[in-house]
XYZ file of C-alpha atoms in Angstrom:
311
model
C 137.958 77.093 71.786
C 139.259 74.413 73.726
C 138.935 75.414 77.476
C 141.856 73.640 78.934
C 144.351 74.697 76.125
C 147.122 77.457 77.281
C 147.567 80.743 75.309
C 151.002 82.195 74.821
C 149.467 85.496 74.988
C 151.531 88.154 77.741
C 149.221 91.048 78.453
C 149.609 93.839 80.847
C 147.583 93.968 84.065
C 144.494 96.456 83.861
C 144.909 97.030 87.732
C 148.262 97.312 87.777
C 148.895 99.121 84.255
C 152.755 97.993 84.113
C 152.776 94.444 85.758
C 152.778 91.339 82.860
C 149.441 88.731 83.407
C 149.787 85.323 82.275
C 147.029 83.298 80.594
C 145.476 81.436 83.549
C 142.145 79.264 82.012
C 139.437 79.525 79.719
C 135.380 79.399 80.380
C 132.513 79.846 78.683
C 134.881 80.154 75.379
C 136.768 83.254 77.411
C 140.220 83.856 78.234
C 140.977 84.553 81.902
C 144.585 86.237 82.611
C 146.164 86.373 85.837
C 148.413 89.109 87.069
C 150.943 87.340 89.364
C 151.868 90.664 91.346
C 148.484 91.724 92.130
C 146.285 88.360 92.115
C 144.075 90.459 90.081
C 142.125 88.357 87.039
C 139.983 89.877 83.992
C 138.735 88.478 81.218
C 141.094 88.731 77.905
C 140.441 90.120 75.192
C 137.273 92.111 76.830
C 134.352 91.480 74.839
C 133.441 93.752 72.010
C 129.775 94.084 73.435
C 128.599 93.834 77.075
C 125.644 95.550 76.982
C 123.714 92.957 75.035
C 124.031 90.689 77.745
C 121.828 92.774 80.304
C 118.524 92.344 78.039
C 115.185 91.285 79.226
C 116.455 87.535 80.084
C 119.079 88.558 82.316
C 116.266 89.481 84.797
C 114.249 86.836 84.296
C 114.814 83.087 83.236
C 118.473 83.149 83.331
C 118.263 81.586 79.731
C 122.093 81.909 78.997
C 123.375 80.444 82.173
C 123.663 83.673 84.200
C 121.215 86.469 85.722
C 118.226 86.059 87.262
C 115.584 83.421 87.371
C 113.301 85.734 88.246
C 114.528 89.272 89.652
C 110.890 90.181 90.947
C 110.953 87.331 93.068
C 114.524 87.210 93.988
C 114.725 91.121 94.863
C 112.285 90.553 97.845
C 115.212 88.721 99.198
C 117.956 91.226 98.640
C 116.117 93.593 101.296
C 117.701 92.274 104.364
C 121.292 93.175 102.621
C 120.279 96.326 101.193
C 118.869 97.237 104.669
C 122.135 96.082 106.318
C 124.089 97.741 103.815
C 122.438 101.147 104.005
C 123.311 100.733 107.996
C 126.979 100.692 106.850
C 127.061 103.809 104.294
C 124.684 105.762 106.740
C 127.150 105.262 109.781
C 129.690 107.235 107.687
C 127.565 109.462 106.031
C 125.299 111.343 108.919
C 123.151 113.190 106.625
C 121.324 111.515 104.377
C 122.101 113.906 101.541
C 122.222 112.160 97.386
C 122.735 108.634 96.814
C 124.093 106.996 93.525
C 123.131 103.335 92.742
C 125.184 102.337 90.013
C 123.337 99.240 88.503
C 120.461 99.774 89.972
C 118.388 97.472 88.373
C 114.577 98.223 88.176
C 115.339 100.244 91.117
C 114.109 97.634 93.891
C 117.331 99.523 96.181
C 116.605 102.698 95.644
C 113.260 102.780 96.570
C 114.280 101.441 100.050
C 117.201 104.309 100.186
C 114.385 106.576 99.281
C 111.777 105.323 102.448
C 115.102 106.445 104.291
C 114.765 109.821 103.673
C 117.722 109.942 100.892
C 117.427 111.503 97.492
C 118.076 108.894 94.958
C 119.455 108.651 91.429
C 120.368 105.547 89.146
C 122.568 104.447 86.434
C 121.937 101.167 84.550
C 123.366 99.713 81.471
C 120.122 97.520 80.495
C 117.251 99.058 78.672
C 114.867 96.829 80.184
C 115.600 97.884 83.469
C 116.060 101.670 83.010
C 112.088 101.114 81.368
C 110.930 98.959 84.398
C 112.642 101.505 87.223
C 111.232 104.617 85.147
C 107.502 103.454 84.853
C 108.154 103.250 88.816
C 108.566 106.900 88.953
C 112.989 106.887 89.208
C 115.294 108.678 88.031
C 117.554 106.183 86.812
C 119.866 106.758 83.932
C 120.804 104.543 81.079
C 124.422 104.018 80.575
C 127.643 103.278 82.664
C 129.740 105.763 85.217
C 132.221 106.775 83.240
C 129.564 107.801 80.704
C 127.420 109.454 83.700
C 126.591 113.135 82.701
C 127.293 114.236 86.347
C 130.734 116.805 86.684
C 132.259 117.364 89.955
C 131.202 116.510 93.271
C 127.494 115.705 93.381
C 126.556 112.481 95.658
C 127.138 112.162 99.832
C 127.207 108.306 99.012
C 127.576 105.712 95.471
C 126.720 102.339 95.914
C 127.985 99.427 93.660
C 126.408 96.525 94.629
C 127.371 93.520 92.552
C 128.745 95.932 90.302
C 132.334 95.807 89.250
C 133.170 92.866 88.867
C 130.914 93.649 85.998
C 133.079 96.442 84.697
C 135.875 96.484 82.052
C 138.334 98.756 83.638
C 137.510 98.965 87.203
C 140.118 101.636 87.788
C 138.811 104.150 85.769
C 134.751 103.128 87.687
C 136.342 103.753 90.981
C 138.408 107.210 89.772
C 134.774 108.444 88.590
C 133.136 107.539 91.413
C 135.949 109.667 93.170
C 135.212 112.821 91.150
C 131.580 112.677 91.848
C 131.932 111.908 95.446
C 131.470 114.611 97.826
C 134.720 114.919 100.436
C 133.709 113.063 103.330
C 131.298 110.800 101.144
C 130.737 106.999 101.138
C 131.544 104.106 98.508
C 129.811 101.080 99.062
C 131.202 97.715 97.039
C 129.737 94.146 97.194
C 131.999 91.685 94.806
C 133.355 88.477 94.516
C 136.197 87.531 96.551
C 138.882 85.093 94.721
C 140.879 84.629 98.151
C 137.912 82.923 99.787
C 138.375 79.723 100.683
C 135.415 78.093 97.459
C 137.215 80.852 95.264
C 140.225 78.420 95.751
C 139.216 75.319 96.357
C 136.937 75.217 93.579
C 139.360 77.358 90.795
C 137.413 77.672 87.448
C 135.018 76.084 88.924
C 134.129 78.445 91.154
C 130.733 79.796 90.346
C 131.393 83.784 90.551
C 133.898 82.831 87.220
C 131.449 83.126 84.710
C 132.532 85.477 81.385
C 130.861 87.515 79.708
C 128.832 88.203 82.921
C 131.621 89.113 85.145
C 134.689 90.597 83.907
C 137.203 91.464 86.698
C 137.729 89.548 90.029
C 138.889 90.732 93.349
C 140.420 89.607 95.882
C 140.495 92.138 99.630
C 144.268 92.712 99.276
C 144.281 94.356 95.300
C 140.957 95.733 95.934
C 141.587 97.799 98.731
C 144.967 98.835 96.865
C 143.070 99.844 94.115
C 140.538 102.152 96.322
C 143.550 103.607 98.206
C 145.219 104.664 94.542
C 141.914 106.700 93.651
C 142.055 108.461 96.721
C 139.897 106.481 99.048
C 140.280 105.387 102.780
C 138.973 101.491 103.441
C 136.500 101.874 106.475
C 135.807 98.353 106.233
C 135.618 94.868 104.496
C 133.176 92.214 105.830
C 131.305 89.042 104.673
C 127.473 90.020 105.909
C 125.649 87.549 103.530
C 122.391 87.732 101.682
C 118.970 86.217 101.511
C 118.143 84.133 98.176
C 115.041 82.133 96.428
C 115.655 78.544 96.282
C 115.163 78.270 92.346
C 118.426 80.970 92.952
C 120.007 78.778 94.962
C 119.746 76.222 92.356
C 120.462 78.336 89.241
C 124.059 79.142 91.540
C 124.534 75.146 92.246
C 123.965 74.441 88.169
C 127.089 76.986 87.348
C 128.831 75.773 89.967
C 128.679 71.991 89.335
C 127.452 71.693 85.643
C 124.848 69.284 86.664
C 121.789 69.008 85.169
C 120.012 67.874 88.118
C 119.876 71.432 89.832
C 118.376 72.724 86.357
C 115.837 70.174 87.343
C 115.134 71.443 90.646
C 115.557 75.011 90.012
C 112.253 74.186 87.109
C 110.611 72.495 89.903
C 110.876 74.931 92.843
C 109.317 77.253 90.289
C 106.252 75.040 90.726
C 105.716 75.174 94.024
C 104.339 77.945 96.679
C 107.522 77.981 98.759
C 109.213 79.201 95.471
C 109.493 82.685 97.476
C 111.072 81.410 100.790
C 113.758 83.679 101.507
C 117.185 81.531 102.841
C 119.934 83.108 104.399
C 123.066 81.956 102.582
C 126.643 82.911 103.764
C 129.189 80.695 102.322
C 131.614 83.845 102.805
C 132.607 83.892 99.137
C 131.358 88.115 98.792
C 133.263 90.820 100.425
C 131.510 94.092 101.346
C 133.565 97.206 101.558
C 132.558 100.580 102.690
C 135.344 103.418 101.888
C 135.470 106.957 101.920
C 136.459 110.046 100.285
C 138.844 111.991 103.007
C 137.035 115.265 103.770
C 140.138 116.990 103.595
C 141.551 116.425 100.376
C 145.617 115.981 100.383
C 147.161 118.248 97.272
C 147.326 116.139 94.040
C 150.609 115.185 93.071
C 150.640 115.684 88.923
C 150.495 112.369 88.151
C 147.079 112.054 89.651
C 146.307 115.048 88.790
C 146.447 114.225 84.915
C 144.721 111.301 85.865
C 141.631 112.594 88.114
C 141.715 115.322 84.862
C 140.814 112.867 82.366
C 138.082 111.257 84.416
């Protein structure tokens, strides 16, 4: 496919559901559409198969240009944001009751939320990773949240951390995460932001655009409309950072640029003892949102009704 060739393709907006997206560039041999309404963009046509890209080298070696060098090393890292971000969901929530990680990985989070004094559960669409979490003694479930065998409300708090942008149809994640919520519960979301100043200066370019991996792309404005149509209340939206591995940092800066000189470093940094230094990196490109299901539910007007029916 040629990446810089236009398609005359019209589609409708997922987000929206009656607003027309335009074709707006192609990478890694994907179509990316652009709803002009909502600044909301998704990948076009959707893949026929997304699970096969969360195998074993997704979590470590980052073979096809995306994942994880190495997620054992690189999840000692993520503490300092999971710790923050528990902060955040346990200043709403009081108790800590049930907690949902959706993607949870080989379950590096919920082990922390657990040393909290939360009772944990996990969904994740790799194999590998359900194997890995489950020889660690948790309860994490293969499969996605719409296909989540839990009915009604069950969880005081869901997390989706680097989550869905991964997701198809985002609006149907969020309106199940909604009918498993407890009223008065937490939602906590860490994606992508496409309003951020790299997310524009650096277009295609950018290196959070990178199909099959990630599928739908955020900015604060259409994200927080889309919360606010499933029934949630934004609490807040912030840019707290994480902590990452240099041969990360490196594996980032080769998507990013192209260049096979950060391949080069990434390999050697691999080499070396300081391959587990943890930097703090910022660049204020991620958005974290914490939102909440009102305690008080308002009465459902029948459209949502049919629609919080069929979740």
């Amino acid at each position: 496919m040629d990446e810089n060739a236009a398609s005359p393709i019209i589609v409708t907006c997922p987000l929206s559901r009656e607003h027309r997206a335009h074709f707006s560039f192609s990478k890694n041999h994907f179509d990316l559409y652009l709803c002009r309404e909502c600044d909301f963009r998704f990948v076009y046509p959707m893949p026929d198969d997304t699970k096969s890209v969360y195998g074993s080298d997704y979590f470590i070696g980052a073979r096809r240009g995306f994942g994880y060098v190495n997620y054992e090393d690189d999840k000692v890292a993520m503490r300092g944001f999971f710790e923050r971000a528990l902060d955040a969901v346990e200043g709403v929530v009081s108790a800590r009751g049930t907690l949902l990680d959706v993607g949870a990985a080989t379950g590096f989070f919920l082990k922390i939320a657990r040393e909290r004094g939360w009772r944990v559960a996990g969904l994740e669409v790799s194999s590998y990773a359900v194997s890995e979490a489950r020889r660690s003694g948790l309860g994490v479930v293969e499969g996605t949240l719409e296909s989540s065998p839990w009915q009604g409300p069950t969880f005081d708090a869901i997390t989706l951390f680097d989550v869905i942008e991964h997701v198809p149809d985002p609006r149907r994640t969020l309106a199940r995460a909604f009918a498993i919520l407890r009223p008065g519960g937490a939602v906590a979301i860490n994606t992508p932001d496409t309003g951020s100043f790299w997310g524009r200066a650096f277009g295609r370019h950018w290196h959070a655009y990178c199909p099959p991996e990630h599928l739908s792309y955020f900015n604060q404005r259409n994200i927080q409309t889309l919360a606010r149509e499933c029934g949630f209340e934004t609490l807040s939206v912030t840019k707290i950072g994480k902590r990452f591995t240099p041969a990360y940092i490196f594996s980032m800066l080769r998507r990013w640029q192209g260049l096979r000189f950060w391949r080069w470093m990434e390999r050697a940094v691999l080499r070396m003892p300081l391959h587990r230094l943890e930097l703090p990196v910022n660049i204020r490109d991620n958005m974290f949102l914490v939102v909440r299901k009102p305690a008080v539910l308002p009465p459902v007007a029948p459209a949502n009704r049919a629609m919080r029916k069929a979740v």
